[in-house]
Tab-separated table of C-alpha atoms in Angstrom:
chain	number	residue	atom	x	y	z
A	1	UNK	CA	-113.829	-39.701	49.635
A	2	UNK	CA	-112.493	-43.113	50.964
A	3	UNK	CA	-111.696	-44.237	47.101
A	4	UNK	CA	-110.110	-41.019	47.139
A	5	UNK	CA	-107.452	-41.281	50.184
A	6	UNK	CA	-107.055	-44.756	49.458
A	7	UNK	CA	-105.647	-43.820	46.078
A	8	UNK	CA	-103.008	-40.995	47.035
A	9	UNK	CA	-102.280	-43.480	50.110
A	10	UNK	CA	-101.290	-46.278	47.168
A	11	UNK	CA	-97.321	-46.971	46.521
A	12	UNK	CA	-95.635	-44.661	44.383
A	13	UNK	CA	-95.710	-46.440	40.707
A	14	UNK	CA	-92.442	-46.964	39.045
A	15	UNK	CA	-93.252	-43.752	36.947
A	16	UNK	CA	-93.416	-41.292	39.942
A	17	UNK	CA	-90.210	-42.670	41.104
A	18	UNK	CA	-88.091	-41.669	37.772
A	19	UNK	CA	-89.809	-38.647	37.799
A	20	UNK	CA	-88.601	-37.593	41.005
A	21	UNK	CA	-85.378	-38.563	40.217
A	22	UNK	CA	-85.147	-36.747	37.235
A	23	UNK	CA	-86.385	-33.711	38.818
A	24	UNK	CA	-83.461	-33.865	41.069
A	25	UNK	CA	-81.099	-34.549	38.684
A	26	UNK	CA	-81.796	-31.302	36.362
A	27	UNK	CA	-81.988	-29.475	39.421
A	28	UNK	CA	-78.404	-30.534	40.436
A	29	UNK	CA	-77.208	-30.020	37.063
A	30	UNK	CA	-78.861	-26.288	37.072
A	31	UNK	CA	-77.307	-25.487	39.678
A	32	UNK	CA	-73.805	-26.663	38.158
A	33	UNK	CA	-74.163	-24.640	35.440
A	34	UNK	CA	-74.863	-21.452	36.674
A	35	UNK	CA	-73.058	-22.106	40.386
A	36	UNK	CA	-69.840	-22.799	38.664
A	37	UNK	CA	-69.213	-19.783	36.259
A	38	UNK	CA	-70.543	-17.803	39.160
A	39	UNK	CA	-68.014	-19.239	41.943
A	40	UNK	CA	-64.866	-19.330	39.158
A	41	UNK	CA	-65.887	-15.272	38.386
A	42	UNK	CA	-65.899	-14.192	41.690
A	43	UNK	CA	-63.393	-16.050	43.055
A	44	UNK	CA	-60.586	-16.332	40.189
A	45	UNK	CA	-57.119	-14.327	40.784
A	46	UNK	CA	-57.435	-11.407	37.827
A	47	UNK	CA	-54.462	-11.288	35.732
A	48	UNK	CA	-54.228	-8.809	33.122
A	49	UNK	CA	-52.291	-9.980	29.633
A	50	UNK	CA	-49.316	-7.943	28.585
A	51	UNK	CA	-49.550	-6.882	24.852
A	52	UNK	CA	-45.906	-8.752	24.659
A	53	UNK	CA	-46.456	-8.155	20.806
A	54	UNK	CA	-46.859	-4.466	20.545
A	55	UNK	CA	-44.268	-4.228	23.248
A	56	UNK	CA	-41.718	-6.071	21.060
A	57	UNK	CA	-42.696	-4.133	18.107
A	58	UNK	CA	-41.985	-0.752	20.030
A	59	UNK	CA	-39.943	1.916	19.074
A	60	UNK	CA	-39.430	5.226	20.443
A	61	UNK	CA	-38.835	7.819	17.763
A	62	UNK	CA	-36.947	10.357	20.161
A	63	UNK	CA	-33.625	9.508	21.286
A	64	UNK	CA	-33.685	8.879	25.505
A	65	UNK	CA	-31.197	11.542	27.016
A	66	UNK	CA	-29.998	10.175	30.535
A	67	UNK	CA	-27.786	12.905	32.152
A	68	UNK	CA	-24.886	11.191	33.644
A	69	UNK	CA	-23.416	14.126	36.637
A	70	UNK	CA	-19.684	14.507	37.183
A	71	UNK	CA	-18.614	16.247	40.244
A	72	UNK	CA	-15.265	17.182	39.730
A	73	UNK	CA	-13.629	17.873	42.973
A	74	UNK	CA	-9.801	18.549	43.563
A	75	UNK	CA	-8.267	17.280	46.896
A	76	UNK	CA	-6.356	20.215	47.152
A	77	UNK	CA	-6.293	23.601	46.181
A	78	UNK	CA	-9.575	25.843	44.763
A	79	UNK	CA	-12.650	24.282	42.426
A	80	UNK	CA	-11.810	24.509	39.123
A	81	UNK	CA	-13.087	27.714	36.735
A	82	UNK	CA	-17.105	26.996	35.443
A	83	UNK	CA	-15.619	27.981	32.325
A	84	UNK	CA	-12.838	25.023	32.524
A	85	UNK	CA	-15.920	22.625	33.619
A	86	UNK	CA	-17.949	23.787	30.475
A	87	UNK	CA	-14.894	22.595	28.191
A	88	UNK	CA	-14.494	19.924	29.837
A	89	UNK	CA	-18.381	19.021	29.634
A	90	UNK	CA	-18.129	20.284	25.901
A	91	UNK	CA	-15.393	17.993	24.771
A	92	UNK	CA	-16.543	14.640	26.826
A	93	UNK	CA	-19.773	15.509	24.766
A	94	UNK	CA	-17.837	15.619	21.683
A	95	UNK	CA	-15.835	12.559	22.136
A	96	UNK	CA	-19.020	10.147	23.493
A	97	UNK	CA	-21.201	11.503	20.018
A	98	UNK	CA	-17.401	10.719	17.456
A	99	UNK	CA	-17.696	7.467	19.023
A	100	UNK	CA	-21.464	6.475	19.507
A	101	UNK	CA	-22.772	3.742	16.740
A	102	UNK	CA	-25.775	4.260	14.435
A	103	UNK	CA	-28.916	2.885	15.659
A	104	UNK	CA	-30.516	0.152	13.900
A	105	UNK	CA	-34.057	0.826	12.802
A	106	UNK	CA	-35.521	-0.563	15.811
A	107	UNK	CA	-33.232	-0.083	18.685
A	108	UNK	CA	-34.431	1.676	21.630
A	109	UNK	CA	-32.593	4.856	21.495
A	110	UNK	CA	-30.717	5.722	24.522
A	111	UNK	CA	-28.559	8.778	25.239
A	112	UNK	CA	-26.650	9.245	28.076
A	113	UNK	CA	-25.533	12.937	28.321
A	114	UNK	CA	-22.264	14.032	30.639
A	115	UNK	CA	-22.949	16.547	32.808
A	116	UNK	CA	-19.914	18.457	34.361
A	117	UNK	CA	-20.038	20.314	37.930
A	118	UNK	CA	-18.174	21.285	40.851
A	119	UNK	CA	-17.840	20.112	44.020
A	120	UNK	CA	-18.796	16.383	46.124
A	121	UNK	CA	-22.163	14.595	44.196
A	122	UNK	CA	-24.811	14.327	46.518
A	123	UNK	CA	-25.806	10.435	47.171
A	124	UNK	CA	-28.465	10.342	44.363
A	125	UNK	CA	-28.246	7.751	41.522
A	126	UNK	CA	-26.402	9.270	38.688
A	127	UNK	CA	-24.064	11.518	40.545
A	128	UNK	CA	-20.817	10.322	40.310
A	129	UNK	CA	-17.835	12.199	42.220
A	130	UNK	CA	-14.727	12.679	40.832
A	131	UNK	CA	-11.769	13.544	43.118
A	132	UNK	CA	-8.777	15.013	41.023
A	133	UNK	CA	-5.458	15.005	42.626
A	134	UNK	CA	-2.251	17.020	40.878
A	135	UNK	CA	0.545	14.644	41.057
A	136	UNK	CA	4.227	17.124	40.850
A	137	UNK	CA	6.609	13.733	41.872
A	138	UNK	CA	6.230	12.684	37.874
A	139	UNK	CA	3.835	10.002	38.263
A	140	UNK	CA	1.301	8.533	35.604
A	141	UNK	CA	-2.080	9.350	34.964
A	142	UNK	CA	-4.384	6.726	36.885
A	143	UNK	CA	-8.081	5.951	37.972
A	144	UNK	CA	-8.624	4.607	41.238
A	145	UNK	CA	-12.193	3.476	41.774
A	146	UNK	CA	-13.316	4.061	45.792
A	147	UNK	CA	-16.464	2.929	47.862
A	148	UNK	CA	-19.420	4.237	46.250
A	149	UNK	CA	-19.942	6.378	43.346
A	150	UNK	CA	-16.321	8.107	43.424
A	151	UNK	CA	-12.875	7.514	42.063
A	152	UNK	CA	-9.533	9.148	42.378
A	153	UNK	CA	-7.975	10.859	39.483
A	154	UNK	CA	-4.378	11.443	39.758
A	155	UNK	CA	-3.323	13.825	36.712
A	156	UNK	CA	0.763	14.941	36.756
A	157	UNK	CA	1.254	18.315	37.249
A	158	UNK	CA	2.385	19.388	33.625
A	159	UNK	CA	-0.784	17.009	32.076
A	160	UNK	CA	-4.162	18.426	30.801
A	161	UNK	CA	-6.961	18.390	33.400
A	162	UNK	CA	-9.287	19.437	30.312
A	163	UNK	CA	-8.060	16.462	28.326
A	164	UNK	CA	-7.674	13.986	31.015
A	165	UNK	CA	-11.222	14.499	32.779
A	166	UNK	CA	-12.534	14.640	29.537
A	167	UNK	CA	-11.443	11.358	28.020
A	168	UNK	CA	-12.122	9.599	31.398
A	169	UNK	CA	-15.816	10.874	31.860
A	170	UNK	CA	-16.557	10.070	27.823
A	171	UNK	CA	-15.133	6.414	28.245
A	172	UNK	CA	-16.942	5.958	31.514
A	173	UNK	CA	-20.016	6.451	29.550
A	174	UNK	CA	-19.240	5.151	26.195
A	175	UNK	CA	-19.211	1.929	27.945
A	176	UNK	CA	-22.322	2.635	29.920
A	177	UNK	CA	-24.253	3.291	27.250
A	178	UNK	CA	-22.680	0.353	24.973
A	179	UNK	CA	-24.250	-2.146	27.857
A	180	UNK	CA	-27.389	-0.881	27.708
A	181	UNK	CA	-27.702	-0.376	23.832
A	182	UNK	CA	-26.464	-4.102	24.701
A	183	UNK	CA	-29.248	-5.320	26.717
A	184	UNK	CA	-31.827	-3.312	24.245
A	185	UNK	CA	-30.404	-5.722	21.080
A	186	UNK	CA	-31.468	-8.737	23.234
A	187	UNK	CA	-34.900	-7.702	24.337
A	188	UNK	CA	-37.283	-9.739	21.685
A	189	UNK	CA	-35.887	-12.581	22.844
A	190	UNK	CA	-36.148	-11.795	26.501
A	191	UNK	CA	-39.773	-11.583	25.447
A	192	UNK	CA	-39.920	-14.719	24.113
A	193	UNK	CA	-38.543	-16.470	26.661
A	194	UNK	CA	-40.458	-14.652	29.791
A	195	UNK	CA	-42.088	-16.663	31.960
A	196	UNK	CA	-45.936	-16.298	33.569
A	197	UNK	CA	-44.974	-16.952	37.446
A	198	UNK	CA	-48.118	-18.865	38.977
A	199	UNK	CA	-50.448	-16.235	41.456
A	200	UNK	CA	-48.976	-16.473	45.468
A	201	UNK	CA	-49.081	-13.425	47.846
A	202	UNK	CA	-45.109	-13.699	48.514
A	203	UNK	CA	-42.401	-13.831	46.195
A	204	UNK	CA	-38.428	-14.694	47.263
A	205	UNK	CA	-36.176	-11.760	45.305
A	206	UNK	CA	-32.135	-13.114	45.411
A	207	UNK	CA	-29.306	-10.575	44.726
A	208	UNK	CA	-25.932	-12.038	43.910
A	209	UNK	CA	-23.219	-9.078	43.220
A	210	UNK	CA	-20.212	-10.985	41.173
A	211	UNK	CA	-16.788	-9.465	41.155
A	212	UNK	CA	-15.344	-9.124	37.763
A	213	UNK	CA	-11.734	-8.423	38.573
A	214	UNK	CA	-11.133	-9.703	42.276
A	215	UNK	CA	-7.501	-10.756	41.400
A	216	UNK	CA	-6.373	-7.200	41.513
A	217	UNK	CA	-7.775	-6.053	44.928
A	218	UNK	CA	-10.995	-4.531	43.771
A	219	UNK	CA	-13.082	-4.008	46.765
A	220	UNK	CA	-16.679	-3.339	45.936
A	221	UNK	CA	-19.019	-2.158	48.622
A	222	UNK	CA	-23.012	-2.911	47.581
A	223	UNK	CA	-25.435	-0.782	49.310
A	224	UNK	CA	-28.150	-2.938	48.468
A	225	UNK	CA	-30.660	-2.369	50.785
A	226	UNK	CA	-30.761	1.499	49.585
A	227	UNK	CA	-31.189	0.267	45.541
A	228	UNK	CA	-34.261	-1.740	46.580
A	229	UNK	CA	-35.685	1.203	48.365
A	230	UNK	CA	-34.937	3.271	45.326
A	231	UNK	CA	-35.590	1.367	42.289
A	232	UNK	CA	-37.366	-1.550	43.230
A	233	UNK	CA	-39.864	-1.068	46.317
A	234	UNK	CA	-41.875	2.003	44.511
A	235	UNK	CA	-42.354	-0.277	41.530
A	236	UNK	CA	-43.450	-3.032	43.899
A	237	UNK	CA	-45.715	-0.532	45.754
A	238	UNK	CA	-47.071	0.728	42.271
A	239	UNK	CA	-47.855	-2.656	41.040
């Protein structure tokens, strides 16, 4: 028994030493190797890839109709006939489709429809308000663009109201839906060039509104607090 405890009392030999420290060392680098991928999968931010390629390559094969609402409303006098605001309706139609392009094979094909009705447009996107006043002093046709989503039509006396609403409501949105076929032309390379914002809980949004025409006295009055309740905040809140 003495021999015994006097042996396990002896130094540790050079041998014991290295084993010991190799013991730790595997031990340290087990834990690296399965601590790591552990900690990096339950603590990475998740961000789901957008199929930017199938996106690109995406084409409807129906044509987008976008009604487009005009609220004719006279200043003076009674509401025009429904069956006057069907021509009217009917022949804006007419002149938009003479004048809309061919798409290309893979353009996003958007529509926008005119839609013709009496009355003041309710404050809803889309709903424009068209206030006709009959002009018997002999002056010109004009368009005067108001606050909002309304503009004042003055149309002489002995002029067409059929052929005058008409033309203005199909030029309003020929170039409407020029812009956007516009912006649709552009969109692979929009793709191409997006950019993959690093992860952060808060995110700085600036509007700028540019005038294009402030020479002439063109006052422009942005509501922007009620677009980014409209448009942008459900997306946000959906996202």
């Amino acid at each position: 028994l003495r021999a015994v405890f006097q042996r396990r009392s002896d130094p540790k030999t050079i041998i014991s030493v290295h084993s010991e420290r190799l013991v730790v060392l595997v031990s340290i680098l087990i834990v690296c190797l399965l601590g790591l991928p552990m900690w990096w999968t339950t603590t990475r931010v998740y961000r789901a890839e957008l199929p930017t390629d199938q996106i690109s390559r995406f084409t409807p094969k129906e044509t987008l109709t976008i009604p487009l609402v005009f609220y004719i409303n006279p200043t003076s006098g009674s509401p025009l006939p429904q069956a006057l605001l069907a021509d009217i309706e009917k022949t804006a139609t007419g002149l938009v489709d003479s004048q809309r392009q061919q798409y290309a094979p893979k353009e996003w094909r958007v529509r926008y429809q005119p839609v013709v009705r009496s009355g003041p447009a309710p404050d809803t996107a889309g709903h424009y308000t068209l206030s006709v006043h009959t002009d018997t002093l002999g002056a010109p046709a004009s368009v005067e663009f108001a606050v909002g989503r309304t503009a004042l039509v003055t149309i002489p006396e002995k002029r067409s109201k059929k052929a005058t609403l008409a033309t203005l409501i199909s030029d309003i949105i020929v170039k409407e839906e020029g812009e956007t076929r516009q912006l649709g032309h552009g969109r692979s390379a929009r793709v191409s060039a997006s950019r993959a914002l690093k992860y952060s809980p808060e995110y700085a949004v600036t509007f700028t509104l540019l005038n294009e025409d402030p020479v002439n006295g063109v006052t422009v009055d942005w509501d922007i607090e009620a677009a980014i309740d409209a448009y942008i905040r459900p997306f946000v809140e959906m996202l």
